[in-house]
């Protein structure tokens, strides 16, 4: 056989072991960042917006370097790298434009017994955040939580993925050069350095990667009662109805399964289809692959590679020797896309594939398909395809997943501002938009009461009288539902009415009497009356 001359340029991963932080210095670095947080340097919105502006131009000005690094690190094609870069830039812009609105104090309408008090919620920074990225998303896995952490007023420690050394080197250089040096640091390393980082006290930890490592991160965080945001992926199902444009579904599956050679947490993992459609679906997916890529595929520079040898060996072990295609190349970490009809106990169904292989299962009924999806770990995404809105809504209602895209794939994390995240085994917490910022801030509930409110709240003190007991009992609500089964079904459909009329009258009488007796200002009563009028009774 003639030797194949590769059109794809050779990959050359960078050795960054000289950038690894000595383990004994990690604690000092975290301490330095924490001392900065204590000064409240990150609290002004102007500081936060300035750091996000600088982060944007780190990516904008060094875009080609990041794109090249992603190719050499993991074989990510230029198109895939540029798409990831664009999503990061959009997220930063969206955060800068909206963060002031997201952070404004939220007024709360309390129950009528507290209608005279001022109640609000203020978003406060958590402190120092640890952000651990994944090799397959070395930009978005860093920028999404970074945007939220910075907008929330936090300091941070970034731990780039060691399997993306070129990108890690760029983060190390340009974050230090561009962002304020006192409120952040980058720690490079492998398992020993990451373990030492997790031994430190943080106020928030963000991790993107496998569920196996996610459990380790969560266990380490639990020692310090540190909250986590985890994005862990999973076996994302595609459910195809008989009432569907099968060619459209096949084209989108063919695209999604070869985007970064299937190494995306949102990538579809398996398809559940009616037996009458199986053969046609497989043929259409394979047809679209032949249209997308030039032949031989190994020479197409737009097609990516498996990230490293361990990942290649794991995928091929799930396939088994008999199913490994002849054109696969371990030396080049090349696997062609495959669509395989399998049984539910096939090794490929035992774990997330995380490669360019999609399995096809058949269902006897939609209830059977839903039951199978819910019998495993909860996926990051579910993808229903149907022209029947009721069929789609049933899938969305009965399956348990972090996100969903209807009649398309992998779009739920793309647009800036989406509340993207997993559930259960696919993760918890959010990275993007308002929800991402809320993950990196705490909600401080603030109640302010006027002095004259003591005429009512004095009932809490131990020297209570029978009159005080009567006043206290007025706070007990009268429900719209009774003891009758099903009586609560209609509650909330119309404006709720409770027994606040007597309570409001009693409070008004007591307040007027008390203010007049003490020589108080009647304008206070007017302010209280306006607050009462704004309460939904």
Coordinates of C-alpha atoms in Angstrom, one line a residue:
X1 CA 0.0 0.0 0.0
X2 CA 1.3 3.4 -0.9
X3 CA 2.2 5.7 2.0
X4 CA -0.5 8.3 2.7
X5 CA 0.8 11.8 2.6
X6 CA -1.0 13.8 5.3
X7 CA -2.5 17.1 4.3
X8 CA -3.0 17.9 8.0
X9 CA 0.0 19.7 9.6
X10 CA 1.7 17.8 12.4
X11 CA 0.7 18.5 15.9
X12 CA 3.3 19.6 18.4
X13 CA 2.2 19.8 22.0
X14 CA 4.1 22.3 24.2
X15 CA 6.0 21.2 27.2
X16 CA 5.1 23.6 30.0
X17 CA 6.4 21.7 33.0
X18 CA 8.7 24.7 33.7
X19 CA 5.4 26.7 34.4
X20 CA 4.2 24.3 37.0
X21 CA 3.9 26.0 40.4
X22 CA 5.9 24.4 43.2
X23 CA 3.5 22.7 45.6
X24 CA 4.9 24.6 48.6
X25 CA 4.1 27.9 46.9
X26 CA 0.5 27.2 46.1
X27 CA -0.8 28.1 49.6
X28 CA 1.0 31.4 49.5
X29 CA -0.5 32.3 46.2
X30 CA -4.0 31.6 47.4
X31 CA -3.3 33.6 50.5
X32 CA -2.1 36.6 48.5
X33 CA -5.3 36.6 46.4
X34 CA -7.4 36.3 49.6
X35 CA -5.6 39.3 51.1
X36 CA -6.6 41.3 48.1
X37 CA -10.2 40.3 48.5
X38 CA -10.1 41.5 52.1
X39 CA -9.3 45.0 50.9
X40 CA -12.6 45.1 48.9
X41 CA -10.6 46.1 45.8
X42 CA -12.9 44.1 43.6
X43 CA -16.2 45.5 45.0
X44 CA -16.6 48.6 42.8
X45 CA -18.5 47.9 39.5
X46 CA -15.9 50.0 37.7
X47 CA -13.1 47.6 38.7
X48 CA -15.1 44.6 37.6
X49 CA -16.0 46.0 34.2
X50 CA -12.4 47.0 33.6
X51 CA -11.2 43.5 34.2
X52 CA -13.8 42.0 31.9
X53 CA -12.8 44.6 29.2
X54 CA -9.2 43.4 29.6
X55 CA -10.2 39.8 29.5
X56 CA -12.1 40.4 26.2
X57 CA -9.0 41.9 24.6
X58 CA -6.7 39.1 25.8
X59 CA -8.8 36.8 23.6
X60 CA -9.3 39.3 20.8
X61 CA -5.7 40.4 20.4
X62 CA -4.3 36.9 20.7
X63 CA -7.0 34.9 18.9
X64 CA -4.6 33.3 16.4
X65 CA -2.3 32.1 19.2
X66 CA -5.3 30.5 21.0
X67 CA -6.6 28.9 17.8
X68 CA -3.1 27.5 17.0
X69 CA -2.6 26.3 20.6
X70 CA -6.0 24.4 20.5
X71 CA -4.9 22.6 17.3
X72 CA -1.5 21.5 18.7
X73 CA -2.9 20.6 22.1
X74 CA -5.9 18.5 21.0
X75 CA -6.2 18.6 17.2
X76 CA -9.2 21.0 17.4
X77 CA -9.9 22.2 13.9
X78 CA -9.7 26.0 13.1
X79 CA -13.5 26.3 12.6
X80 CA -14.3 24.6 15.9
X81 CA -11.7 26.8 17.7
X82 CA -13.1 30.0 16.2
X83 CA -16.6 29.1 17.2
X84 CA -15.5 28.5 20.7
X85 CA -13.6 31.8 20.7
X86 CA -16.7 33.7 19.4
X87 CA -18.9 32.3 22.1
X88 CA -16.4 33.4 24.8
X89 CA -16.3 37.0 23.4
X90 CA -20.1 37.1 23.2
X91 CA -20.4 36.0 26.8
X92 CA -18.0 38.7 28.1
X93 CA -19.9 41.4 26.1
X94 CA -23.3 40.2 27.4
X95 CA -22.0 40.2 31.0
X96 CA -20.5 43.7 30.8
X97 CA -23.7 45.1 29.2
X98 CA -26.1 43.5 31.8
X99 CA -24.2 43.0 35.0
X100 CA -25.2 46.3 36.5
X101 CA -28.9 45.4 36.1
X102 CA -28.3 41.9 37.5
X103 CA -26.6 43.3 40.6
X104 CA -29.2 46.0 41.4
X105 CA -30.9 45.4 44.8
X106 CA -34.1 43.4 44.4
X107 CA -37.1 44.6 46.3
X108 CA -39.2 41.9 48.0
X109 CA -42.9 42.2 48.6
X110 CA -43.3 40.5 52.0
X111 CA -46.5 39.2 53.6
X112 CA -48.9 41.9 54.9
X113 CA -47.7 41.6 58.5
X114 CA -44.3 43.0 57.3
X115 CA -45.7 45.4 54.7
X116 CA -44.5 48.4 56.6
X117 CA -40.8 47.2 56.6
X118 CA -38.3 47.8 53.8
X119 CA -37.1 44.5 52.4
X120 CA -34.6 43.8 49.7
X121 CA -31.9 41.4 48.5
X122 CA -28.4 42.5 47.8
X123 CA -25.9 40.4 45.8
X124 CA -22.5 40.1 47.5
X125 CA -19.2 38.6 46.3
X126 CA -18.4 35.2 47.7
X127 CA -14.6 35.7 48.0
X128 CA -11.9 33.7 46.2
X129 CA -13.0 31.3 43.4
X130 CA -11.1 28.3 42.1
X131 CA -11.8 27.7 38.4
X132 CA -10.6 24.3 37.0
X133 CA -10.9 23.9 33.2
X134 CA -11.2 20.9 30.9
X135 CA -9.1 20.1 27.9
X136 CA -12.0 20.0 25.4
X137 CA -13.1 23.5 26.2
X138 CA -10.0 25.3 27.3
X139 CA -11.4 28.7 26.4
X140 CA -15.2 28.5 27.2
X141 CA -14.4 26.3 30.3
X142 CA -12.4 29.2 31.6
X143 CA -14.1 32.3 30.3
X144 CA -17.7 31.4 31.3
X145 CA -17.0 31.0 35.0
X146 CA -14.3 33.8 34.9
X147 CA -16.9 36.3 33.5
X148 CA -19.3 35.4 36.3
X149 CA -16.7 35.4 39.0
X150 CA -15.2 38.8 38.0
X151 CA -18.7 40.3 37.5
X152 CA -19.6 39.1 41.0
X153 CA -16.7 40.9 42.5
X154 CA -14.6 37.9 43.4
X155 CA -10.9 37.2 43.2
X156 CA -9.9 33.9 41.5
X157 CA -7.3 31.2 41.0
X158 CA -7.3 29.6 37.5
X159 CA -6.2 26.0 37.0
X160 CA -5.9 25.3 33.3
X161 CA -6.2 21.7 32.0
X162 CA -2.8 20.1 31.8
X163 CA -3.9 18.3 28.6
X164 CA -4.2 21.7 26.9
X165 CA -0.6 22.9 27.7
X166 CA -0.4 25.5 24.9
X167 CA -3.6 27.2 25.9
X168 CA -2.5 27.0 29.6
X169 CA 0.7 28.8 28.7
X170 CA -1.2 31.6 27.0
X171 CA -3.5 32.0 30.0
X172 CA -0.5 32.1 32.3
X173 CA 1.2 34.8 30.2
X174 CA -1.7 37.0 29.2
X175 CA -3.8 37.0 32.3
X176 CA -0.8 38.1 34.3
X177 CA 0.1 40.8 31.8
X178 CA -3.4 42.2 31.2
X179 CA -5.6 41.7 34.3
X180 CA -4.9 43.3 37.7
X181 CA -2.1 41.1 39.1
X182 CA -3.3 41.3 42.7
X183 CA -6.7 39.7 42.4
X184 CA -5.8 36.6 40.4
X185 CA -3.2 33.9 39.8
X186 CA -2.8 31.0 37.5
X187 CA -1.6 27.6 38.8
X188 CA -0.3 25.1 36.3
X189 CA 0.3 21.5 37.1
X190 CA -1.0 17.9 37.2
X191 CA -2.6 15.8 39.9
X192 CA -0.2 16.8 42.8
X193 CA -0.6 20.5 42.1
X194 CA -4.4 20.1 41.7
X195 CA -4.6 18.1 44.9
X196 CA -2.8 20.8 46.8
X197 CA -5.1 23.4 45.4
X198 CA -8.1 21.5 46.6
X199 CA -6.6 21.4 50.1
X200 CA -6.8 25.2 50.2
X201 CA -9.8 27.1 51.5
X202 CA -11.9 28.6 48.7
X203 CA -15.3 30.3 48.7
X204 CA -16.4 28.8 45.3
X205 CA -15.1 26.1 43.1
X206 CA -15.9 25.7 39.4
X207 CA -15.0 22.5 37.6
X208 CA -15.6 21.3 34.0
X209 CA -14.7 17.7 33.2
X210 CA -15.6 14.1 34.0
X211 CA -18.0 12.9 36.6
X212 CA -15.1 10.8 38.2
X213 CA -13.0 13.9 38.8
X214 CA -16.1 15.9 39.7
X215 CA -16.7 13.6 42.6
X216 CA -13.2 14.2 43.8
X217 CA -13.6 17.9 43.6
X218 CA -16.9 17.9 45.4
X219 CA -15.5 15.7 48.2
X220 CA -12.6 18.1 48.7
X221 CA -14.9 21.1 48.7
X222 CA -17.1 19.5 51.3
X223 CA -14.3 19.5 53.8
X224 CA -14.5 23.3 53.8
X225 CA -18.2 23.5 53.1
X226 CA -17.3 25.2 49.8
X227 CA -20.1 25.4 47.2
X228 CA -19.3 24.0 43.7
X229 CA -20.4 24.6 40.1
X230 CA -19.9 21.4 38.2
X231 CA -20.4 20.8 34.5
X232 CA -19.8 17.1 33.9
X233 CA -21.6 16.0 30.7
X234 CA -23.2 12.6 30.3
X235 CA -24.9 10.3 27.8
X236 CA -27.1 12.8 25.9
X237 CA -30.0 11.1 24.1
X238 CA -31.7 12.1 20.8
X239 CA -35.3 11.0 20.6
X240 CA -36.9 10.9 17.2
X241 CA -40.6 10.8 16.6
X242 CA -42.1 9.2 13.5
X243 CA -43.6 12.6 12.6
X244 CA -40.3 14.2 11.7
X245 CA -38.1 15.5 8.9
X246 CA -35.7 12.6 9.1
X247 CA -33.1 14.1 6.7
X248 CA -33.0 17.3 8.7
X249 CA -32.4 15.3 11.9
X250 CA -29.8 13.2 10.3
X251 CA -27.9 16.2 9.0
X252 CA -27.8 17.8 12.4
X253 CA -26.7 14.6 14.1
X254 CA -23.9 14.2 11.5
X255 CA -22.7 17.7 12.2
X256 CA -23.0 17.5 16.0
X257 CA -21.2 14.1 16.3
X258 CA -18.2 15.3 14.3
X259 CA -17.8 18.8 15.9
X260 CA -14.5 18.4 17.6
X261 CA -14.7 14.7 16.8
X262 CA -17.5 14.2 19.4
X263 CA -15.4 15.5 22.3
X264 CA -18.0 17.9 23.7
X265 CA -20.2 17.6 26.8
X266 CA -23.2 18.5 24.8
X267 CA -22.6 16.1 22.0
X268 CA -25.4 13.6 21.3
X269 CA -24.4 10.2 22.6
X270 CA -27.2 7.9 21.4
X271 CA -30.3 8.0 19.3
X272 CA -33.7 6.3 20.1
X273 CA -35.7 5.8 17.0
X274 CA -38.7 3.8 15.8
X275 CA -37.6 0.5 14.1
X276 CA -39.2 1.5 10.8
X277 CA -36.8 4.5 10.6
X278 CA -33.6 2.9 11.7
X279 CA -32.1 1.9 8.4
X280 CA -33.1 5.1 6.7
X281 CA -31.6 7.2 9.5
X282 CA -28.3 5.4 9.5
X283 CA -28.0 5.8 5.7
X284 CA -28.8 9.5 5.8
X285 CA -26.3 10.2 8.6
X286 CA -23.6 8.4 6.7
X287 CA -24.6 10.3 3.5
X288 CA -24.2 13.7 5.2
X289 CA -20.8 12.7 6.6
X290 CA -19.7 12.0 3.0
X291 CA -20.9 15.4 2.0
X292 CA -19.2 17.2 4.9
X293 CA -15.7 15.8 4.6
X294 CA -13.2 15.2 1.8
X295 CA -11.7 11.8 1.3
X296 CA -9.6 10.3 2.6
X297 CA -10.9 11.9 5.8
X298 CA -7.6 11.6 7.6
X299 CA -6.3 14.3 5.2
X300 CA -9.1 16.7 5.8
X301 CA -7.7 19.6 8.0
X302 CA -11.3 20.4 9.2
X303 CA -11.7 17.1 10.9
X304 CA -10.2 16.9 14.4
X305 CA -8.4 14.2 16.4
X306 CA -8.8 12.4 19.7
X307 CA -7.1 14.4 22.4
X308 CA -4.6 11.9 23.6
X309 CA -3.6 8.2 23.5
X310 CA -5.5 7.3 26.7
X311 CA -8.7 8.7 25.3
X312 CA -8.2 6.8 22.0
X313 CA -7.6 3.5 23.8
X314 CA -10.6 4.0 26.0
X315 CA -12.9 4.5 23.0
X316 CA -11.5 1.6 20.9
X317 CA -11.8 -0.7 24.0
X318 CA -15.5 0.1 24.1
X319 CA -15.8 -0.6 20.4
X320 CA -13.9 -3.9 20.5
X321 CA -11.4 -5.1 17.9
X322 CA -14.0 -6.3 15.5
X323 CA -15.7 -2.8 15.1
X324 CA -12.5 -0.7 14.8
X325 CA -12.5 0.6 11.2
X326 CA -9.5 -0.1 9.1
X327 CA -8.8 3.6 8.4
X328 CA -8.4 4.4 12.2
X329 CA -4.9 5.4 13.2
X330 CA -3.6 5.2 16.7
X331 CA -0.4 6.9 15.7
X332 CA -2.4 9.9 14.4
X333 CA -5.1 9.6 17.1
X334 CA -7.6 9.5 14.2
X335 CA -11.0 7.9 14.4
X336 CA -13.6 8.3 11.6
X337 CA -17.2 9.0 12.5
X338 CA -19.4 5.9 13.1
X339 CA -23.1 5.3 13.6
X340 CA -23.8 1.8 15.0
X341 CA -27.0 0.0 15.7
X342 CA -26.6 -1.5 19.2
X343 CA -28.4 -3.3 22.0
X344 CA -29.1 -1.6 25.3
X345 CA -26.4 -3.6 27.1
X346 CA -23.7 -2.9 24.6
X347 CA -20.4 -1.7 26.1
X348 CA -20.8 1.6 24.2
X349 CA -23.9 2.2 26.3
X350 CA -22.0 1.8 29.6
X351 CA -20.5 5.3 29.7
X352 CA -20.2 8.5 27.9
X353 CA -18.5 7.8 24.6
X354 CA -16.9 11.2 24.1
X355 CA -15.8 10.5 20.6
X356 CA -17.1 10.4 17.0
X357 CA -19.4 7.4 17.6
X358 CA -23.2 7.5 17.9
X359 CA -25.3 4.5 18.9
X360 CA -28.8 3.8 17.6
X361 CA -31.4 2.1 19.8
X362 CA -35.0 1.3 18.9
X363 CA -38.1 1.9 21.0
X364 CA -41.4 0.1 21.1
X365 CA -43.3 3.1 22.5
X366 CA -42.5 6.6 23.5
X367 CA -43.1 5.6 27.2
X368 CA -40.4 2.9 26.7
X369 CA -38.0 5.5 25.3
X370 CA -38.6 7.9 28.2
X371 CA -38.2 5.1 30.7
X372 CA -34.9 4.1 29.3
X373 CA -33.5 7.7 29.3
X374 CA -34.6 8.1 33.0
X375 CA -33.2 4.7 34.0
X376 CA -29.6 5.9 33.6
X377 CA -27.6 8.9 35.0
X378 CA -29.2 12.3 34.2
X379 CA -27.8 13.7 31.0
X380 CA -26.6 17.2 30.4
X381 CA -28.9 17.6 27.4
X382 CA -31.9 15.9 25.8
X383 CA -32.8 16.3 22.1
X384 CA -36.3 15.6 20.9
X385 CA -37.1 15.7 17.2
X386 CA -40.7 15.9 16.1
X387 CA -43.2 18.1 14.3
X388 CA -45.8 17.2 17.0
X389 CA -45.7 19.8 19.7
X390 CA -47.5 17.6 22.2
X391 CA -44.9 14.8 21.6
X392 CA -42.1 17.2 22.2
X393 CA -43.7 18.6 25.3
X394 CA -44.2 15.1 26.8
X395 CA -40.4 14.5 26.3
X396 CA -39.5 17.7 27.9
X397 CA -41.9 17.2 30.8
X398 CA -41.0 13.6 31.6
X399 CA -37.2 13.4 31.0
X400 CA -34.7 14.7 33.6
X401 CA -31.8 16.6 32.0
X402 CA -29.9 19.8 32.5
X403 CA -30.9 21.4 29.3
X404 CA -32.7 20.7 26.0
X405 CA -32.7 21.7 22.3
X406 CA -35.8 20.9 20.2
X407 CA -35.4 19.8 16.6
X408 CA -31.7 20.7 16.8
X409 CA -28.5 19.9 18.7
X410 CA -26.0 21.6 21.0
X411 CA -27.5 25.1 20.9
X412 CA -28.4 25.5 24.6
X413 CA -24.9 26.6 25.6
X414 CA -24.2 28.8 22.5
X415 CA -26.1 32.1 22.9
X416 CA -24.7 34.5 25.5
X417 CA -26.8 34.7 28.6
X418 CA -28.4 31.3 28.5
X419 CA -28.7 29.5 31.9
X420 CA -26.6 26.5 31.0
X421 CA -25.7 23.7 33.4
X422 CA -26.3 20.1 34.4
X423 CA -28.5 18.2 36.8
X424 CA -27.6 15.3 39.0
X425 CA -24.7 13.3 37.6
X426 CA -24.3 15.8 34.7
X427 CA -23.5 18.5 37.2
X428 CA -25.1 21.3 39.1
X429 CA -25.0 25.1 39.2
X430 CA -24.8 27.5 36.2
X431 CA -21.9 29.2 34.4
X432 CA -23.5 31.7 32.0
X433 CA -25.5 34.9 32.2
X434 CA -27.4 36.1 35.2
X435 CA -27.6 32.6 36.7
X436 CA -23.8 32.3 36.4
X437 CA -23.3 35.6 38.2
X438 CA -25.7 34.4 40.9
X439 CA -23.6 31.2 41.3
X440 CA -20.6 33.4 42.2
X441 CA -22.5 35.7 44.6
X442 CA -24.5 35.3 47.8
X443 CA -28.0 36.8 48.3
X444 CA -28.0 39.0 51.4
X445 CA -31.6 39.5 52.6
X446 CA -32.0 43.0 54.2
X447 CA -34.9 44.0 56.4
X448 CA -35.2 47.6 57.7
X449 CA -38.0 48.4 60.2
X450 CA -39.0 51.9 61.4
X451 CA -38.9 52.5 65.1
X452 CA -42.7 52.8 65.4
X453 CA -43.1 49.3 64.1
X454 CA -42.2 48.2 67.6
X455 CA -45.8 48.6 68.6
X456 CA -46.5 45.5 66.5
X457 CA -43.3 43.6 66.7
X458 CA -43.2 44.0 70.5
X459 CA -45.4 40.9 70.7
X460 CA -42.2 38.8 70.3
X461 CA -40.9 39.7 73.8
X462 CA -41.5 37.3 76.7
X463 CA -43.7 39.6 78.8
X464 CA -46.6 38.9 76.6
X465 CA -50.2 39.8 77.6
X466 CA -53.4 38.1 76.4
X467 CA -53.9 41.1 74.1
X468 CA -50.4 40.4 72.6
X469 CA -51.4 36.8 72.1
X470 CA -54.4 37.9 70.2
X471 CA -52.3 40.3 68.1
X472 CA -49.8 37.5 67.3
X473 CA -52.6 35.2 66.2
X474 CA -53.7 37.7 63.5
X475 CA -50.6 36.8 61.5
X476 CA -52.0 33.3 60.9
X477 CA -53.2 33.1 57.3
X478 CA -56.5 31.8 56.2
X479 CA -55.9 29.5 53.2
X480 CA -58.1 29.4 50.0
X481 CA -58.1 25.6 50.2
X482 CA -59.9 23.3 52.7
X483 CA -59.3 19.8 54.1
X484 CA -61.1 18.4 51.0
X485 CA -58.8 16.5 48.6
X486 CA -58.2 18.6 45.4
X487 CA -59.4 21.9 47.0
X488 CA -55.9 23.4 46.4
X489 CA -56.1 22.8 42.7
X490 CA -57.5 26.2 41.7
X491 CA -55.5 28.2 44.2
X492 CA -53.2 30.7 42.3
X493 CA -55.3 30.8 39.2
X494 CA -57.0 33.9 40.4
X495 CA -55.8 36.6 42.7
X496 CA -55.5 35.1 46.2
X497 CA -57.4 36.7 49.1
X498 CA -56.5 36.1 52.7
X499 CA -57.8 37.3 56.0
X500 CA -55.6 40.4 55.9
X501 CA -58.5 42.9 56.2
X502 CA -58.9 42.4 59.9
X503 CA -55.1 42.3 60.4
X504 CA -54.5 45.5 58.4
X505 CA -57.3 47.3 60.3
X506 CA -55.9 46.2 63.7
X507 CA -52.4 47.3 62.7
X508 CA -53.6 50.7 61.4
X509 CA -55.5 51.4 64.7
X510 CA -52.5 50.4 66.9
X511 CA -50.0 52.4 64.8
X512 CA -52.1 55.6 64.7
X513 CA -52.8 55.4 68.4
X514 CA -49.2 54.8 69.2
X515 CA -47.8 57.5 67.0
X516 CA -50.3 60.1 68.3
X517 CA -49.6 59.1 72.0
X518 CA -45.9 59.5 71.5
X519 CA -46.2 62.8 69.5
X520 CA -44.9 61.1 66.4
X521 CA -45.0 62.4 62.8
X522 CA -48.2 61.4 61.0
X523 CA -46.2 61.4 57.7
X524 CA -44.8 58.0 58.9
X525 CA -48.4 56.7 58.8
X526 CA -48.7 57.9 55.2
X527 CA -45.5 56.1 54.2
X528 CA -46.8 52.9 55.9
X529 CA -50.1 53.2 54.1
X530 CA -48.4 53.5 50.7
X531 CA -46.4 50.3 51.4
X532 CA -49.5 48.4 52.4
X533 CA -51.2 49.5 49.2
X534 CA -48.4 47.9 47.2
X535 CA -48.8 44.5 48.8
X536 CA -50.8 41.9 46.7
X537 CA -53.6 40.9 49.0

